[in-house]
Coordinates of C-alpha atoms in Angstrom, one line a residue:
X28 CA 25.8 11.6 7.1
X29 CA 28.2 13.8 9.1
X30 CA 27.2 17.5 9.5
X31 CA 30.8 18.3 8.4
X32 CA 30.4 16.4 5.2
X33 CA 29.0 18.1 2.1
X34 CA 27.2 15.8 -0.3
X35 CA 25.6 15.8 -3.7
X36 CA 23.0 13.2 -4.5
X37 CA 21.9 12.1 -8.0
X38 CA 19.2 9.5 -8.3
X39 CA 19.3 7.6 -11.6
X40 CA 16.8 5.2 -13.1
X41 CA 18.4 2.2 -11.4
X42 CA 17.7 3.7 -8.0
X43 CA 21.3 4.4 -7.1
X44 CA 22.4 7.3 -5.0
X45 CA 25.9 8.4 -5.9
X46 CA 27.1 10.2 -2.8
X47 CA 30.4 11.9 -2.5
X48 CA 31.6 12.4 1.1
X49 CA 34.1 15.3 1.4
X50 CA 36.2 15.3 4.5
X51 CA 39.1 17.7 4.0
X52 CA 41.1 16.7 1.0
X53 CA 39.8 13.1 1.1
X54 CA 36.9 12.1 -1.2
X55 CA 35.1 8.8 -0.8
X56 CA 32.5 7.8 -3.3
X57 CA 29.9 5.5 -1.8
X58 CA 27.1 3.8 -3.8
X59 CA 23.9 4.0 -2.0
X60 CA 21.5 1.2 -2.8
X61 CA 17.7 1.7 -2.5
X62 CA 15.7 -1.1 -1.0
X63 CA 12.6 0.6 0.2
X64 CA 10.3 -0.1 -2.8
X65 CA 7.3 -0.6 -0.5
X66 CA 7.5 3.0 0.6
X67 CA 7.7 4.3 -3.0
X68 CA 9.1 3.4 -6.4
X69 CA 11.2 5.5 -8.7
X70 CA 9.2 6.8 -11.7
X71 CA 9.8 4.5 -14.7
X72 CA 11.5 6.3 -17.7
X73 CA 8.5 5.3 -20.0
X74 CA 6.2 6.9 -17.4
X75 CA 8.2 10.1 -17.4
X76 CA 8.0 10.1 -21.2
X77 CA 4.2 9.8 -21.1
X78 CA 3.9 12.5 -18.5
X79 CA 6.2 14.8 -20.5
X80 CA 4.4 14.2 -23.7
X81 CA 1.1 15.1 -22.1
X82 CA 2.5 18.2 -20.6
X83 CA 3.7 19.3 -24.1
X84 CA 0.8 18.2 -26.3
X85 CA -2.3 17.6 -24.1
X86 CA -2.3 20.7 -21.9
X87 CA -5.9 21.6 -22.8
X88 CA -8.9 21.1 -20.7
X89 CA -10.2 17.6 -21.3
X90 CA -13.8 19.0 -21.4
X91 CA -13.0 21.3 -24.3
X92 CA -13.4 20.4 -28.0
X93 CA -10.2 21.9 -29.6
X94 CA -7.1 19.8 -30.3
X95 CA -5.1 20.1 -27.0
X96 CA -8.3 19.3 -25.1
X97 CA -9.3 16.5 -27.3
X98 CA -5.8 15.1 -27.0
X99 CA -6.1 15.2 -23.2
X100 CA -9.5 13.5 -23.3
X101 CA -8.1 10.7 -25.5
X102 CA -5.1 10.2 -23.1
X103 CA -7.5 9.9 -20.1
X104 CA -9.7 7.4 -21.9
X105 CA -6.7 5.3 -22.9
X106 CA -5.3 5.4 -19.4
X107 CA -8.6 4.4 -17.9
X108 CA -8.7 1.4 -20.1
X109 CA -5.1 0.4 -19.3
X110 CA -5.7 0.5 -15.6
X111 CA -8.9 -1.5 -15.9
X112 CA -7.0 -4.2 -17.9
X113 CA -4.3 -4.3 -15.2
X114 CA -6.8 -5.2 -12.5
X115 CA -9.4 -7.1 -14.4
X116 CA -12.2 -4.5 -14.6
X117 CA -13.9 -2.4 -17.2
X118 CA -12.8 1.1 -18.1
X119 CA -16.1 2.5 -16.7
X120 CA -15.1 1.0 -13.3
X121 CA -12.1 3.3 -12.8
X122 CA -12.3 6.7 -11.0
X123 CA -9.2 8.8 -10.8
X124 CA -8.2 10.2 -7.4
X125 CA -5.3 12.1 -5.9
X126 CA -4.0 8.9 -4.3
X127 CA -4.8 6.0 -2.1
X128 CA -5.9 8.1 0.9
X129 CA -8.6 9.9 -1.0
X130 CA -9.8 6.6 -2.5
X131 CA -10.0 4.9 0.8
X132 CA -11.9 7.8 2.4
X133 CA -14.3 7.8 -0.5
X134 CA -15.1 4.1 0.2
X135 CA -15.9 4.8 3.8
X136 CA -18.0 7.8 2.9
X137 CA -20.0 5.8 0.3
X138 CA -20.7 3.0 2.7
X139 CA -22.1 5.3 5.3
X140 CA -24.1 7.2 2.8
X141 CA -25.6 4.0 1.5
X142 CA -26.4 2.8 5.0
X143 CA -28.3 6.0 5.9
X144 CA -30.1 6.4 2.6
X145 CA -31.3 2.8 2.7
X146 CA -32.5 3.3 6.3
X147 CA -34.3 6.5 5.4
X148 CA -36.0 4.8 2.4
X149 CA -37.1 1.8 4.5
X150 CA -38.1 3.5 7.7
X151 CA -38.4 7.2 6.9
X152 CA -37.2 10.1 9.0
X153 CA -33.8 11.4 9.8
X154 CA -30.9 9.1 10.7
X155 CA -30.7 10.1 14.3
X156 CA -34.2 8.9 14.9
X157 CA -33.4 5.3 14.0
X158 CA -33.1 3.3 17.2
X159 CA -33.0 -0.4 18.2
X160 CA -33.9 -1.3 21.8
X161 CA -33.5 2.2 22.9
X162 CA -30.0 2.6 21.3
X163 CA -29.2 4.6 18.2
X164 CA -28.5 2.4 15.2
X165 CA -25.1 3.1 13.7
X166 CA -23.5 1.7 10.6
X167 CA -20.9 -1.0 11.5
X168 CA -17.5 -1.3 9.7
X169 CA -15.1 -4.3 9.9
X170 CA -11.5 -3.8 9.2
X171 CA -8.1 -5.1 10.6
X172 CA -5.5 -3.8 13.0
X173 CA -2.8 -3.9 10.4
X174 CA -4.3 -1.5 7.8
X175 CA -2.7 1.6 6.3
X176 CA -3.2 4.8 8.3
X177 CA -5.7 6.1 5.8
X178 CA -8.0 3.2 6.8
X179 CA -7.2 3.1 10.5
X180 CA -7.5 6.8 11.1
X181 CA -10.6 7.1 9.0
X182 CA -12.3 4.3 10.9
X183 CA -11.1 5.7 14.3
X184 CA -12.5 9.2 13.4
X185 CA -15.9 7.7 12.6
X186 CA -15.8 5.7 15.8
X187 CA -14.8 8.6 18.0
X188 CA -17.2 11.0 16.5
X189 CA -20.1 8.6 17.0
X190 CA -20.8 8.2 13.3
X191 CA -20.1 4.4 13.1
X192 CA -19.3 1.4 15.1
X193 CA -16.0 -0.2 14.1
X194 CA -14.5 -3.7 14.7
X195 CA -10.7 -3.8 14.3
X196 CA -10.0 -7.4 13.8
X197 CA -6.7 -8.7 15.1
X198 CA -4.7 -10.7 12.6
X199 CA -3.7 -14.2 13.6
X200 CA -0.4 -14.4 15.4
X201 CA 0.1 -17.8 13.7
X202 CA -0.6 -16.7 10.1
X203 CA -0.3 -12.9 10.1
X204 CA -3.6 -12.8 8.2
X205 CA -7.1 -11.7 8.8
X206 CA -8.9 -15.0 9.2
X207 CA -12.2 -15.5 7.4
X208 CA -13.9 -17.0 10.4
X209 CA -13.1 -13.9 12.4
X210 CA -14.7 -11.7 9.8
X211 CA -17.8 -13.8 9.8
X212 CA -18.0 -13.8 13.6
X213 CA -17.8 -10.0 13.6
X214 CA -20.7 -9.5 11.1
X215 CA -23.7 -7.7 12.6
X216 CA -27.1 -6.8 11.2
X217 CA -25.8 -3.3 10.9
X218 CA -22.5 -4.2 9.1
X219 CA -22.2 -2.1 6.0
X220 CA -18.5 -2.4 5.0
X221 CA -15.7 -4.9 5.2
X222 CA -12.3 -3.3 4.4
X223 CA -9.2 -5.5 4.5
X224 CA -6.0 -4.8 2.6
X225 CA -4.8 -7.2 -0.1
X226 CA -1.2 -7.3 1.1
X227 CA 0.5 -5.8 4.2
X228 CA 3.1 -3.2 3.5
X229 CA 5.5 -4.3 6.3
X230 CA 5.2 -8.1 6.5
X231 CA 4.1 -8.7 2.8
X232 CA 1.4 -11.0 4.1
X233 CA -1.3 -11.6 1.4
X234 CA -4.8 -11.6 2.9
X235 CA -7.5 -14.1 1.9
X236 CA -9.7 -11.5 0.2
X237 CA -11.4 -13.8 -2.2
X238 CA -12.5 -16.2 0.6
X239 CA -13.7 -13.2 2.7
X240 CA -15.8 -11.9 -0.2
X241 CA -17.3 -15.3 -1.0
X242 CA -18.2 -16.0 2.7
X243 CA -19.6 -12.5 3.3
X244 CA -21.8 -12.6 0.2
X245 CA -23.1 -16.1 1.1
X246 CA -24.0 -15.1 4.7
X247 CA -27.7 -15.2 5.6
X248 CA -28.7 -11.8 6.9
X249 CA -32.0 -10.2 8.1
X250 CA -34.0 -8.6 5.3
X251 CA -33.7 -5.3 7.1
X252 CA -29.9 -5.4 7.1
X253 CA -27.9 -3.1 4.8
X254 CA -25.8 -4.4 1.9
X255 CA -22.3 -5.3 3.0
X256 CA -19.8 -3.5 0.7
X257 CA -16.4 -5.2 0.2
X258 CA -13.2 -3.2 -0.2
X259 CA -9.5 -4.0 -0.5
X260 CA -6.6 -1.6 -0.5
X261 CA -4.4 -3.1 -3.1
X262 CA -1.6 -0.5 -2.9
X263 CA 1.1 -2.9 -2.0
X264 CA 0.0 -5.8 -4.2
X265 CA -0.3 -4.3 -7.7
X266 CA 2.8 -4.8 -9.8
X267 CA 4.1 -7.6 -7.6
X268 CA 1.4 -10.3 -7.9
X269 CA -1.6 -10.9 -10.1
X270 CA -4.5 -8.7 -9.0
X271 CA -7.9 -9.3 -10.5
X272 CA -10.8 -7.4 -8.9
X273 CA -13.5 -9.6 -10.3
X274 CA -11.8 -12.8 -9.3
X275 CA -11.4 -11.4 -5.8
X276 CA -15.1 -10.4 -5.7
X277 CA -14.6 -6.9 -4.3
X278 CA -16.9 -3.9 -4.8
X279 CA -14.0 -1.5 -4.4
X280 CA -10.2 -1.6 -4.9
X281 CA -7.7 1.1 -4.1
X282 CA -4.9 1.7 -6.7
X283 CA -1.8 3.7 -5.8
X284 CA 0.5 4.8 -8.6
X285 CA 3.7 5.5 -6.8
X286 CA 3.8 1.9 -5.6
X287 CA 4.2 0.6 -9.2
X288 CA 6.6 3.1 -10.8
X289 CA 4.1 5.9 -11.6
X290 CA 3.8 9.3 -10.0
X291 CA 1.8 10.3 -7.0
X292 CA -1.8 9.7 -8.3
X293 CA -4.3 7.0 -7.6
X294 CA -7.6 5.5 -8.7
X295 CA -10.5 3.7 -7.2
X296 CA -12.0 0.6 -8.9
X297 CA -15.7 0.4 -8.4
X298 CA -17.7 -2.5 -9.8
X299 CA -20.3 -0.6 -11.8
X300 CA -20.1 2.9 -10.1
X301 CA -23.5 4.3 -9.3
X302 CA -25.3 1.3 -10.7
X303 CA -24.1 -2.1 -9.4
X304 CA -22.1 -0.5 -6.6
X305 CA -22.9 2.8 -4.8
X306 CA -20.4 5.7 -5.0
X307 CA -21.0 9.0 -3.3
X308 CA -18.7 12.0 -4.0
X309 CA -16.6 13.6 -1.3
X310 CA -16.3 16.7 -3.5
X311 CA -18.7 18.8 -5.6
X312 CA -17.8 20.7 -8.6
X313 CA -17.8 20.7 -12.4
X314 CA -18.9 17.2 -13.1
X315 CA -15.7 15.5 -14.1
X316 CA -15.4 11.7 -13.5
X317 CA -19.1 11.5 -14.0
X318 CA -19.6 13.7 -10.9
X319 CA -18.0 11.1 -8.6
X320 CA -14.8 13.0 -8.4
X321 CA -15.1 16.5 -9.9
X322 CA -12.2 18.8 -10.6
X323 CA -10.3 19.3 -13.9
X324 CA -8.4 16.1 -14.6
X325 CA -4.7 16.0 -14.0
X326 CA -3.9 14.7 -17.5
X327 CA -0.1 14.3 -17.2
X328 CA -0.3 12.3 -14.0
X329 CA -3.2 10.2 -15.5
X330 CA -1.1 9.6 -18.6
X331 CA 1.7 8.3 -16.4
X332 CA -0.5 6.1 -14.4
X333 CA -1.9 4.6 -17.6
X334 CA 1.6 3.9 -18.9
X335 CA 2.7 2.3 -15.6
X336 CA -0.4 0.1 -15.7
X337 CA 0.6 -1.0 -19.3
X338 CA 4.0 -2.0 -18.0
X339 CA 2.6 -4.0 -15.2
X340 CA 0.3 -5.9 -17.6
X341 CA 3.2 -6.6 -20.0
X342 CA 5.9 -7.5 -17.5
X343 CA 4.2 -8.9 -14.4
X344 CA 5.3 -12.5 -14.8
X345 CA 9.0 -11.5 -15.3
X346 CA 8.9 -8.9 -12.6
X347 CA 7.3 -11.3 -10.0
X348 CA 9.9 -14.0 -10.7
X349 CA 12.7 -11.5 -10.5
X350 CA 11.5 -10.1 -7.2
X351 CA 11.1 -13.5 -5.7
X352 CA 14.6 -14.6 -6.8
X353 CA 16.2 -11.5 -5.3
X354 CA 14.3 -11.7 -2.1
X355 CA 15.2 -15.3 -1.6
X356 CA 18.8 -14.6 -2.3
X357 CA 18.7 -11.8 0.2
X358 CA 17.4 -14.0 2.9
X359 CA 20.0 -16.7 2.0
X360 CA 22.8 -14.2 2.3
X361 CA 21.5 -12.8 5.6
X362 CA 21.5 -16.3 7.1
X363 CA 24.9 -17.2 5.7
X364 CA 26.5 -14.0 7.0
X365 CA 24.8 -13.7 10.4
X366 CA 23.7 -17.2 11.2
X367 CA 20.2 -18.4 11.9
X368 CA 20.6 -17.7 15.7
X369 CA 21.0 -14.0 15.0
X370 CA 18.4 -13.6 12.2
X371 CA 14.6 -13.5 12.7
X372 CA 12.4 -13.2 9.7
X373 CA 9.3 -11.3 10.8
X374 CA 7.7 -11.8 7.4
X375 CA 7.7 -15.6 7.7
X376 CA 4.4 -17.2 8.8
X377 CA 3.9 -20.9 8.2
X378 CA 1.5 -21.6 5.3
X379 CA 1.0 -17.9 4.5
X380 CA 1.6 -16.4 1.1
X381 CA 3.6 -13.2 1.0
X382 CA 4.6 -10.6 -1.5
X383 CA 7.7 -11.7 -3.5
X384 CA 9.7 -8.6 -2.8
X385 CA 9.3 -8.0 1.0
X386 CA 11.8 -9.1 3.6
X387 CA 11.1 -8.0 7.2
X388 CA 14.1 -9.1 9.3
X389 CA 15.5 -8.4 12.7
X390 CA 19.2 -8.8 13.5
X391 CA 19.2 -9.9 17.1
X392 CA 21.5 -8.4 19.7
X393 CA 21.7 -5.6 22.2
X394 CA 21.9 -2.1 20.7
X395 CA 20.9 -3.3 17.2
X396 CA 17.6 -1.5 17.0
X397 CA 16.5 -1.0 13.4
X398 CA 17.0 2.7 13.3
X399 CA 20.5 2.5 14.7
X400 CA 21.5 -0.1 12.2
X401 CA 20.2 1.9 9.3
X402 CA 21.8 5.1 10.4
X403 CA 25.1 3.3 10.7
X404 CA 24.9 1.7 7.2
X405 CA 26.9 3.4 4.5
X406 CA 25.0 1.9 1.5
X407 CA 21.6 0.6 2.4
X408 CA 18.5 2.8 2.0
X409 CA 15.7 1.0 3.7
X410 CA 13.2 1.6 6.5
X411 CA 12.1 0.1 9.8
X412 CA 8.4 0.0 8.7
X413 CA 5.8 2.1 6.9
X414 CA 7.1 5.5 5.8
X415 CA 4.0 7.2 7.2
X416 CA 5.1 5.9 10.7
X417 CA 8.6 7.5 10.5
X418 CA 7.8 10.1 13.2
X419 CA 7.2 7.5 15.9
X420 CA 10.8 7.4 17.1
X421 CA 12.3 4.2 18.4
X422 CA 8.9 2.6 19.1
X423 CA 8.6 -0.8 17.4
X424 CA 6.1 -1.1 14.6
X425 CA 2.6 -1.6 15.9
X426 CA 2.0 -3.8 12.8
X427 CA 4.7 -6.2 13.9
X428 CA 3.5 -6.2 17.5
X429 CA -0.1 -6.9 16.3
X430 CA 1.3 -9.8 14.3
X431 CA 2.7 -11.3 17.5
X432 CA 6.3 -10.4 17.0
X433 CA 8.0 -9.9 20.4
X434 CA 8.7 -6.3 21.4
X435 CA 12.5 -6.8 21.5
X436 CA 12.5 -8.5 18.2
X437 CA 10.2 -5.9 16.6
X438 CA 12.5 -3.1 17.9
X439 CA 15.3 -4.5 15.7
X440 CA 13.2 -4.8 12.6
X441 CA 14.3 -3.7 9.2
X442 CA 11.9 -3.7 6.2
X443 CA 13.9 -4.4 3.1
X444 CA 11.8 -4.3 0.0
X445 CA 13.4 -5.0 -3.4
X446 CA 12.4 -3.8 -6.9
X447 CA 12.7 -4.3 -10.6
X448 CA 16.2 -2.9 -10.7
X449 CA 17.6 -4.7 -7.7
X450 CA 20.4 -7.2 -8.5
X451 CA 22.2 -10.0 -6.7
X452 CA 25.2 -7.7 -6.6
X453 CA 23.2 -5.1 -4.8
X454 CA 22.2 -7.8 -2.3
X455 CA 25.9 -8.7 -1.7
X456 CA 26.8 -5.1 -1.1
X457 CA 23.9 -4.5 1.2
X458 CA 24.5 -7.6 3.3
X459 CA 28.2 -6.7 3.7
X460 CA 27.1 -3.1 4.6
X461 CA 24.8 -4.5 7.3
X462 CA 27.6 -6.8 8.6
X463 CA 29.9 -3.8 9.0
X464 CA 27.2 -1.7 10.6
X465 CA 26.4 -4.4 13.1
X466 CA 30.1 -4.9 14.0
X467 CA 30.5 -1.2 14.6
X468 CA 27.4 -1.1 16.9
X469 CA 28.5 -4.2 18.8
X470 CA 31.9 -2.7 19.5
X471 CA 30.2 0.3 21.1
X472 CA 28.2 -1.9 23.5

């Protein structure tokens, strides 16, 4: 937007930005169309209502016995059950967190704590005294090179600080997936955690989590080896495809509210926390969340998360079909307008399942880098990749490069992710907007 132009922005429930551009006496109204649902989703009106009701009527401390506190406790209990139903677990398996980053870090912390407590029980002494062939024994973690930063950075910190060995498995350049055979080949006697996302936020590729879990659990390991804990970050999958933690076979699953029309709060599914599956707190305090995550509960946000989970459970089949229809229509329109020689779908891998809503596409041509195209668009609100990578300038997404996308193709990438409110009319307007933006840029070259 020009620095000379004043603008007012109002975001309604259909994710439209009504922007008025004022240039002298001329006024031009432009409908901005949001297609960055993988970054975040607008809060559903029913979620807003649940949050507002909790703010008004459940403001008491959930640990207290008077009415506002009892109301808060009831809301938390109901929300816990709704979230468990959404992902195929039990209410007792749900631990509320501030978001996905905290949940992911709690999993890494728990895996290392279990490793060292098991070693101490078996061998005695402090952890730094445990050696094998003259080398210090470290817990080993397996993850992938296309994970969210809260996984990648946590793993790199443990590696650099000498607290763990980490294998960052490359995804297959043919399938875009973490391959099961590669996970099995990376297993060591000291492996204590396998953490692979359920679906990638940039390509939409769905990882073979169930197969990974089955293979790892059936692997024959030395009796002295630690238990291998299995974790998936399901942030991008929930609300778009069926997600069932027990069918997948994971010990832990990360749940992120703002990816499925809730507010910025999260939860961690743990299969039998503290009994079947270990869980060690990162924080220490008043004993809330059964001492796993102490701190007075954020009742309004939990109420909203519970309501969003109910909506996912009720509407998933309809939502999934709608998302797929809109994404396929988007891809058809892009091909029709630009031609197959000019369009490269970075999210298409033969034989690989992908999220129904995610289109990662490059419009080929000199000077058509993704950021330039988006900044030239008048309507489209999208991204070139993960929102948490927005400060990396014009560098292509490392996720796409790790998937085998050529540098010059990745540099032109646009991640267009559609949502519940996206219509075919929106697609028509966006594709026309992209066409006009590309024509402008090509005229400058």
